[in-house]
Structure formats: C-alpha cells, structure tokens
C-alpha cells in the first residue's frame, strides 16, 4: 500500500485526486467557505496573531487552500500563511501566496486540516484463518491475496486487542490495523504550537466495526478492486476512536450546520423578483444538501483537537 500510493510510481505521485474520487472539497466551494468561517473563529480565539497558519495535509492540487483564501475577508487573508502538504510536485498554476511542501511543517499557529488524508495512510490488514487465528493479508501487485502464516507482531496484536478485537467472529473476518494512522495523526497534531487540528474523513467506532473490512480502490471516479499497482487510489476507513482522547468528534452534517451550511431551499417568491438569484440560490442549496447528506458526505466525521 505504501509503495502503491507513495512510491516512485505511486498513485499520489502522478494522479490528480479530483479525477479519480470526489471529496467535500471537490463537491462545492461551500466547503471551503465553511473552513474559512472556522479559520476566522479560530483567528479570534487566538487573538489575531500576526501570522495565521493554514496547513492543508493531503492538499491534492491546492483546491481547498485556493477556496479558503478566496472566501476570507482581505484583512484576515493578508495574515494567512497557507501551505499545502503533498507528495506530488507543486502545481504549476498554484498562486505564489501558497506554499508547497512534502512534510508537515512544525511550529504552526492556526489551523491544520486533513481532508480524507487518514484513509490513505497505509495500514496492514489481518484476517481470521480457518483456525480463527488473525493473520496478515498479503497482496501481489495484481491484487491476489494470501494469508501469512506468521503470527502478528506484538504491537499489532496489542492494537487489535484494544481497538478491533476479532474474538467470536467467523473465518474471514478482517480488521485494519490503524496504529500507523494513529501515529500520523498524533504527529500532525504535534506540529501545532497553538491552534486547531481538524481531520475530515469517513470511518467507524467500536461496536460498529465492519465485519470484512473496508479496503477498496477508486479509479476515474468509480469504485474498483483494490489493486496495489499504483494505478488507483487505495482507501481504508478510519477507526476514529483509536485516534486518541481529548478529541471533539461530530458528523460533517453537524459541523457544517454550525458553520452556516444548511441546504435550505430559497423562498419561491425570489423566482419572481430575482430569477437569476433564485437559480444561484437553488444551486447553492443543492450543493449544501450534498455536503450535509447523512447517507453521503454529511455522514463523514470531523475529528478536532485544540492545542
């Protein structure tokens, strides 16, 4: 998974994510507007620092950063130091006001946001064999899977026992060992001196773990078998409660409503007095409805940690 996503010929080295899968960032500029509102509130809580950092981890082609900067009041945007964190080269059309790096910068004061980044952190997968023992799932480049005969490493066995126990489950039951993403998130939070770390992702909680795991692939906007050859995205849902204590957890639907994204239809009377305005408002309502749909993007979770 590491090689297929981030190796020299890995998916994120050469692919434009927006061409292969749709996130909230791609769905509507209303999402960037909501992040801008959050950043304004954070700026007030931090008492308006002279430099307000905005770090986008897994920045794609910089779509979110562009949208947030455009949505901010000019006086706030002038103090924002925006940087995208991505393994792909800097986009040629990225404005000079946005920095670009392959590693999360340290010492930031402001907002760190990671939209559908954690689900792309490579993890090992285990499956119960015919004797109901957890064994690592091995995969060839074409996606053919076999089970390793070796027992789990002690650290993996401990994580499994605490966060995703397979006791009493049938042969073939799977778990996705989330320690690498727990550590990646802890490092991201630790990069902040003061501010808020926000992860937006899809996932699950203890008591509702998926029986056979969640590994899947995406290519050209469609779900596809998870083939680790660099040709497609590989994604695994996040065990959200394993990310650590002292986090605020809410659905995207709840979070966006608090930030002013509601999805209500405009009054029909507007169609008579301002037909063009009514059409624009109707389009925004449709975009908002997609972002807060509990069966879709609205069911994603916002994991927040104040530093």
PDB file of N, CA and C in Angstrom, residues 92-151:
ATOM      1  N   UNK A  92       1.675  23.817 -11.269  1.00  0.00           N
ATOM      2  CA  UNK A  92       2.240  24.955 -11.989  1.00  0.00           C
ATOM      3  C   UNK A  92       1.390  26.210 -11.847  1.00  0.00           C
ATOM      4  N   UNK A  93       0.073  26.043 -11.690  1.00  0.00           N
ATOM      5  CA  UNK A  93      -0.809  27.212 -11.634  1.00  0.00           C
ATOM      6  C   UNK A  93      -1.119  27.649 -10.207  1.00  0.00           C
ATOM      7  N   UNK A  94      -0.415  27.096  -9.219  1.00  0.00           N
ATOM      8  CA  UNK A  94      -0.683  27.464  -7.832  1.00  0.00           C
ATOM      9  C   UNK A  94      -0.193  28.886  -7.575  1.00  0.00           C
ATOM     10  N   UNK A  95      -1.018  29.734  -6.957  1.00  0.00           N
ATOM     11  CA  UNK A  95      -0.593  31.109  -6.676  1.00  0.00           C
ATOM     12  C   UNK A  95       0.647  31.149  -5.786  1.00  0.00           C
ATOM     13  N   UNK A  96       1.452  32.173  -5.984  1.00  0.00           N
ATOM     14  CA  UNK A  96       2.682  32.316  -5.196  1.00  0.00           C
ATOM     15  C   UNK A  96       2.401  32.500  -3.707  1.00  0.00           C
ATOM     16  N   UNK A  97       1.179  32.899  -3.376  1.00  0.00           N
ATOM     17  CA  UNK A  97       0.829  33.122  -1.969  1.00  0.00           C
ATOM     18  C   UNK A  97       0.665  31.813  -1.198  1.00  0.00           C
ATOM     19  N   UNK A  98       0.676  30.680  -1.897  1.00  0.00           N
ATOM     20  CA  UNK A  98       0.501  29.374  -1.254  1.00  0.00           C
ATOM     21  C   UNK A  98       1.813  28.609  -1.304  1.00  0.00           C
ATOM     22  N   UNK A  99       2.291  28.166  -0.159  1.00  0.00           N
ATOM     23  CA  UNK A  99       3.495  27.360  -0.100  1.00  0.00           C
ATOM     24  C   UNK A  99       3.195  25.899  -0.398  1.00  0.00           C
ATOM     25  N   UNK A 100       4.258  25.134  -0.620  1.00  0.00           N
ATOM     26  CA  UNK A 100       4.087  23.725  -1.001  1.00  0.00           C
ATOM     27  C   UNK A 100       5.255  22.915  -0.434  1.00  0.00           C
ATOM     28  N   UNK A 101       4.948  21.815   0.244  1.00  0.00           N
ATOM     29  CA  UNK A 101       5.983  21.008   0.868  1.00  0.00           C
ATOM     30  C   UNK A 101       5.529  19.552   0.939  1.00  0.00           C
ATOM     31  N   UNK A 102       6.486  18.654   1.104  1.00  0.00           N
ATOM     32  CA  UNK A 102       6.148  17.231   1.207  1.00  0.00           C
ATOM     33  C   UNK A 102       6.058  16.759   2.652  1.00  0.00           C
ATOM     34  N   UNK A 103       6.362  17.616   3.601  1.00  0.00           N
ATOM     35  CA  UNK A 103       6.330  17.242   5.016  1.00  0.00           C
ATOM     36  C   UNK A 103       5.579  18.302   5.806  1.00  0.00           C
ATOM     37  N   UNK A 104       4.861  17.874   6.834  1.00  0.00           N
ATOM     38  CA  UNK A 104       4.088  18.805   7.652  1.00  0.00           C
ATOM     39  C   UNK A 104       5.042  19.748   8.383  1.00  0.00           C
ATOM     40  N   UNK A 105       4.880  21.049   8.214  1.00  0.00           N
ATOM     41  CA  UNK A 105       5.766  21.995   8.914  1.00  0.00           C
ATOM     42  C   UNK A 105       5.485  21.994  10.410  1.00  0.00           C
ATOM     43  N   UNK A 106       6.491  22.339  11.190  1.00  0.00           N
ATOM     44  CA  UNK A 106       6.335  22.366  12.645  1.00  0.00           C
ATOM     45  C   UNK A 106       6.201  23.805  13.130  1.00  0.00           C
ATOM     46  N   UNK A 107       5.667  23.943  14.348  1.00  0.00           N
ATOM     47  CA  UNK A 107       5.582  25.251  14.974  1.00  0.00           C
ATOM     48  C   UNK A 107       4.484  26.144  14.457  1.00  0.00           C
ATOM     49  N   UNK A 108       3.422  25.586  13.904  1.00  0.00           N
ATOM     50  CA  UNK A 108       2.356  26.400  13.317  1.00  0.00           C
ATOM     51  C   UNK A 108       1.423  26.953  14.386  1.00  0.00           C
ATOM     52  N   UNK A 109       0.890  28.127  14.107  1.00  0.00           N
ATOM     53  CA  UNK A 109      -0.157  28.733  14.923  1.00  0.00           C
ATOM     54  C   UNK A 109      -1.344  29.009  14.006  1.00  0.00           C
ATOM     55  N   UNK A 110      -2.402  28.228  14.176  1.00  0.00           N
ATOM     56  CA  UNK A 110      -3.543  28.395  13.299  1.00  0.00           C
ATOM     57  C   UNK A 110      -4.288  27.094  13.113  1.00  0.00           C
ATOM     58  N   UNK A 111      -4.624  26.772  11.860  1.00  0.00           N
ATOM     59  CA  UNK A 111      -5.463  25.620  11.540  1.00  0.00           C
ATOM     60  C   UNK A 111      -4.702  24.620  10.678  1.00  0.00           C
ATOM     61  N   UNK A 112      -4.689  23.379  11.119  1.00  0.00           N
ATOM     62  CA  UNK A 112      -4.223  22.264  10.292  1.00  0.00           C
ATOM     63  C   UNK A 112      -5.443  21.450   9.918  1.00  0.00           C
ATOM     64  N   UNK A 113      -5.650  21.242   8.626  1.00  0.00           N
ATOM     65  CA  UNK A 113      -6.812  20.484   8.165  1.00  0.00           C
ATOM     66  C   UNK A 113      -6.344  19.345   7.275  1.00  0.00           C
ATOM     67  N   UNK A 114      -6.926  18.171   7.489  1.00  0.00           N
ATOM     68  CA  UNK A 114      -6.590  16.974   6.702  1.00  0.00           C
ATOM     69  C   UNK A 114      -7.900  16.370   6.216  1.00  0.00           C
ATOM     70  N   UNK A 115      -8.235  16.634   4.976  1.00  0.00           N
ATOM     71  CA  UNK A 115      -9.491  16.156   4.403  1.00  0.00           C
ATOM     72  C   UNK A 115      -9.232  14.858   3.649  1.00  0.00           C
ATOM     73  N   UNK A 116      -9.798  13.771   4.169  1.00  0.00           N
ATOM     74  CA  UNK A 116      -9.634  12.437   3.578  1.00  0.00           C
ATOM     75  C   UNK A 116      -8.149  12.130   3.323  1.00  0.00           C
ATOM     76  N   UNK A 117      -7.353  12.381   4.335  1.00  0.00           N
ATOM     77  CA  UNK A 117      -5.930  12.016   4.336  1.00  0.00           C
ATOM     78  C   UNK A 117      -5.697  10.737   5.114  1.00  0.00           C
ATOM     79  N   UNK A 118      -6.325  10.619   6.271  1.00  0.00           N
ATOM     80  CA  UNK A 118      -6.061   9.467   7.128  1.00  0.00           C
ATOM     81  C   UNK A 118      -6.464   8.153   6.467  1.00  0.00           C
ATOM     82  N   UNK A 119      -7.506   8.161   5.647  1.00  0.00           N
ATOM     83  CA  UNK A 119      -7.916   6.906   4.998  1.00  0.00           C
ATOM     84  C   UNK A 119      -6.900   6.437   3.967  1.00  0.00           C
ATOM     85  N   UNK A 120      -5.954   7.291   3.620  1.00  0.00           N
ATOM     86  CA  UNK A 120      -4.884   6.905   2.684  1.00  0.00           C
ATOM     87  C   UNK A 120      -3.560   6.627   3.382  1.00  0.00           C
ATOM     88  N   UNK A 121      -3.538   6.669   4.714  1.00  0.00           N
ATOM     89  CA  UNK A 121      -2.337   6.247   5.434  1.00  0.00           C
ATOM     90  C   UNK A 121      -2.242   4.727   5.334  1.00  0.00           C
ATOM     91  N   UNK A 122      -1.142   4.183   4.819  1.00  0.00           N
ATOM     92  CA  UNK A 122      -1.053   2.725   4.633  1.00  0.00           C
ATOM     93  C   UNK A 122      -1.151   1.966   5.957  1.00  0.00           C
ATOM     94  N   UNK A 123      -1.953   0.912   5.957  1.00  0.00           N
ATOM     95  CA  UNK A 123      -2.118   0.058   7.129  1.00  0.00           C
ATOM     96  C   UNK A 123      -2.040  -1.405   6.698  1.00  0.00           C
ATOM     97  N   UNK A 124      -1.690  -2.246   7.657  1.00  0.00           N
ATOM     98  CA  UNK A 124      -1.772  -3.684   7.438  1.00  0.00           C
ATOM     99  C   UNK A 124      -3.185  -4.171   7.728  1.00  0.00           C
ATOM    100  N   UNK A 125      -3.552  -5.258   7.083  1.00  0.00           N
ATOM    101  CA  UNK A 125      -4.868  -5.863   7.260  1.00  0.00           C
ATOM    102  C   UNK A 125      -4.670  -7.287   7.763  1.00  0.00           C
ATOM    103  N   UNK A 126      -5.499  -7.688   8.717  1.00  0.00           N
ATOM    104  CA  UNK A 126      -5.442  -9.064   9.208  1.00  0.00           C
ATOM    105  C   UNK A 126      -6.791  -9.735   8.970  1.00  0.00           C
ATOM    106  N   UNK A 127      -6.739 -11.059   8.852  1.00  0.00           N
ATOM    107  CA  UNK A 127      -7.942 -11.853   8.599  1.00  0.00           C
ATOM    108  C   UNK A 127      -7.867 -13.129   9.436  1.00  0.00           C
ATOM    109  N   UNK A 128      -9.016 -13.570   9.941  1.00  0.00           N
ATOM    110  CA  UNK A 128      -9.059 -14.819  10.677  1.00  0.00           C
ATOM    111  C   UNK A 128      -8.963 -15.998   9.715  1.00  0.00           C
ATOM    112  N   UNK A 129      -8.002 -16.886   9.960  1.00  0.00           N
ATOM    113  CA  UNK A 129      -7.845 -18.054   9.098  1.00  0.00           C
ATOM    114  C   UNK A 129      -8.806 -19.167   9.518  1.00  0.00           C
ATOM    115  N   UNK A 130      -8.635 -20.355   8.950  1.00  0.00           N
ATOM    116  CA  UNK A 130      -9.563 -21.457   9.207  1.00  0.00           C
ATOM    117  C   UNK A 130      -9.533 -21.913  10.665  1.00  0.00           C
ATOM    118  N   UNK A 131      -8.459 -21.581  11.375  1.00  0.00           N
ATOM    119  CA  UNK A 131      -8.362 -21.914  12.796  1.00  0.00           C
ATOM    120  C   UNK A 131      -8.668 -20.705  13.677  1.00  0.00           C
ATOM    121  N   UNK A 132      -9.244 -19.666  13.038  1.00  0.00           N
ATOM    122  CA  UNK A 132      -9.658 -18.435  13.716  1.00  0.00           C
ATOM    123  C   UNK A 132      -8.492 -17.705  14.362  1.00  0.00           C
ATOM    124  N   UNK A 133      -7.335 -17.788  13.711  1.00  0.00           N
ATOM    125  CA  UNK A 133      -6.166 -17.032  14.148  1.00  0.00           C
ATOM    126  C   UNK A 133      -6.012 -15.808  13.247  1.00  0.00           C
ATOM    127  N   UNK A 134      -5.736 -14.625  13.797  1.00  0.00           N
ATOM    128  CA  UNK A 134      -5.507 -13.454  12.937  1.00  0.00           C
ATOM    129  C   UNK A 134      -4.171 -13.566  12.216  1.00  0.00           C
ATOM    130  N   UNK A 135      -4.211 -13.403  10.896  1.00  0.00           N
ATOM    131  CA  UNK A 135      -3.015 -13.496  10.070  1.00  0.00           C
ATOM    132  C   UNK A 135      -2.978 -12.314   9.119  1.00  0.00           C
ATOM    133  N   UNK A 136      -1.771 -11.825   8.842  1.00  0.00           N
ATOM    134  CA  UNK A 136      -1.629 -10.709   7.902  1.00  0.00           C
ATOM    135  C   UNK A 136      -2.105 -11.114   6.506  1.00  0.00           C
ATOM    136  N   UNK A 137      -2.814 -10.184   5.860  1.00  0.00           N
ATOM    137  CA  UNK A 137      -3.200 -10.379   4.463  1.00  0.00           C
ATOM    138  C   UNK A 137      -2.070  -9.863   3.580  1.00  0.00           C
ATOM    139  N   UNK A 138      -1.554 -10.720   2.708  1.00  0.00           N
ATOM    140  CA  UNK A 138      -0.518 -10.347   1.759  1.00  0.00           C
ATOM    141  C   UNK A 138      -1.154 -10.149   0.390  1.00  0.00           C
ATOM    142  N   UNK A 139      -0.609  -9.230  -0.384  1.00  0.00           N
ATOM    143  CA  UNK A 139      -1.177  -8.948  -1.702  1.00  0.00           C
ATOM    144  C   UNK A 139      -0.075  -8.812  -2.734  1.00  0.00           C
ATOM    145  N   UNK A 140      -0.274  -9.441  -3.885  1.00  0.00           N
ATOM    146  CA  UNK A 140       0.622  -9.224  -5.015  1.00  0.00           C
ATOM    147  C   UNK A 140       0.196  -7.955  -5.744  1.00  0.00           C
ATOM    148  N   UNK A 141       0.994  -7.533  -6.705  1.00  0.00           N
ATOM    149  CA  UNK A 141       0.707  -6.277  -7.413  1.00  0.00           C
ATOM    150  C   UNK A 141      -0.615  -6.317  -8.164  1.00  0.00           C
ATOM    151  N   UNK A 142      -1.070  -7.521  -8.542  1.00  0.00           N
ATOM    152  CA  UNK A 142      -2.342  -7.602  -9.273  1.00  0.00           C
ATOM    153  C   UNK A 142      -3.540  -7.758  -8.331  1.00  0.00           C
ATOM    154  N   UNK A 143      -3.296  -7.698  -7.026  1.00  0.00           N
ATOM    155  CA  UNK A 143      -4.379  -7.772  -6.063  1.00  0.00           C
ATOM    156  C   UNK A 143      -4.687  -9.158  -5.541  1.00  0.00           C
ATOM    157  N   UNK A 144      -3.966 -10.180  -5.999  1.00  0.00           N
ATOM    158  CA  UNK A 144      -4.180 -11.534  -5.495  1.00  0.00           C
ATOM    159  C   UNK A 144      -3.746 -11.615  -4.032  1.00  0.00           C
ATOM    160  N   UNK A 145      -4.637 -12.119  -3.176  1.00  0.00           N
ATOM    161  CA  UNK A 145      -4.376 -12.120  -1.740  1.00  0.00           C
ATOM    162  C   UNK A 145      -4.105 -13.522  -1.198  1.00  0.00           C
ATOM    163  N   UNK A 146      -3.211 -13.588  -0.225  1.00  0.00           N
ATOM    164  CA  UNK A 146      -2.949 -14.802   0.536  1.00  0.00           C
ATOM    165  C   UNK A 146      -2.772 -14.406   1.995  1.00  0.00           C
ATOM    166  N   UNK A 147      -2.807 -15.398   2.892  1.00  0.00           N
ATOM    167  CA  UNK A 147      -2.600 -15.130   4.306  1.00  0.00           C
ATOM    168  C   UNK A 147      -1.210 -15.581   4.709  1.00  0.00           C
ATOM    169  N   UNK A 148      -0.531 -14.723   5.473  1.00  0.00           N
ATOM    170  CA  UNK A 148       0.779 -15.060   6.001  1.00  0.00           C
ATOM    171  C   UNK A 148       0.614 -16.077   7.129  1.00  0.00           C
ATOM    172  N   UNK A 149       1.555 -16.964   7.259  1.00  0.00           N
ATOM    173  CA  UNK A 149       1.500 -17.970   8.318  1.00  0.00           C
ATOM    174  C   UNK A 149       2.070 -17.450   9.633  1.00  0.00           C
ATOM    175  N   UNK A 150       2.851 -16.386   9.579  1.00  0.00           N
ATOM    176  CA  UNK A 150       3.498 -15.880  10.788  1.00  0.00           C
ATOM    177  C   UNK A 150       2.478 -15.224  11.714  1.00  0.00           C
ATOM    178  N   UNK A 151       2.667 -15.323  13.031  1.00  0.00           N
ATOM    179  CA  UNK A 151       1.777 -14.634  13.978  1.00  0.00           C
ATOM    180  C   UNK A 151       1.983 -13.124  13.908  1.00  0.00           C
TER     181      UNK A 151
END
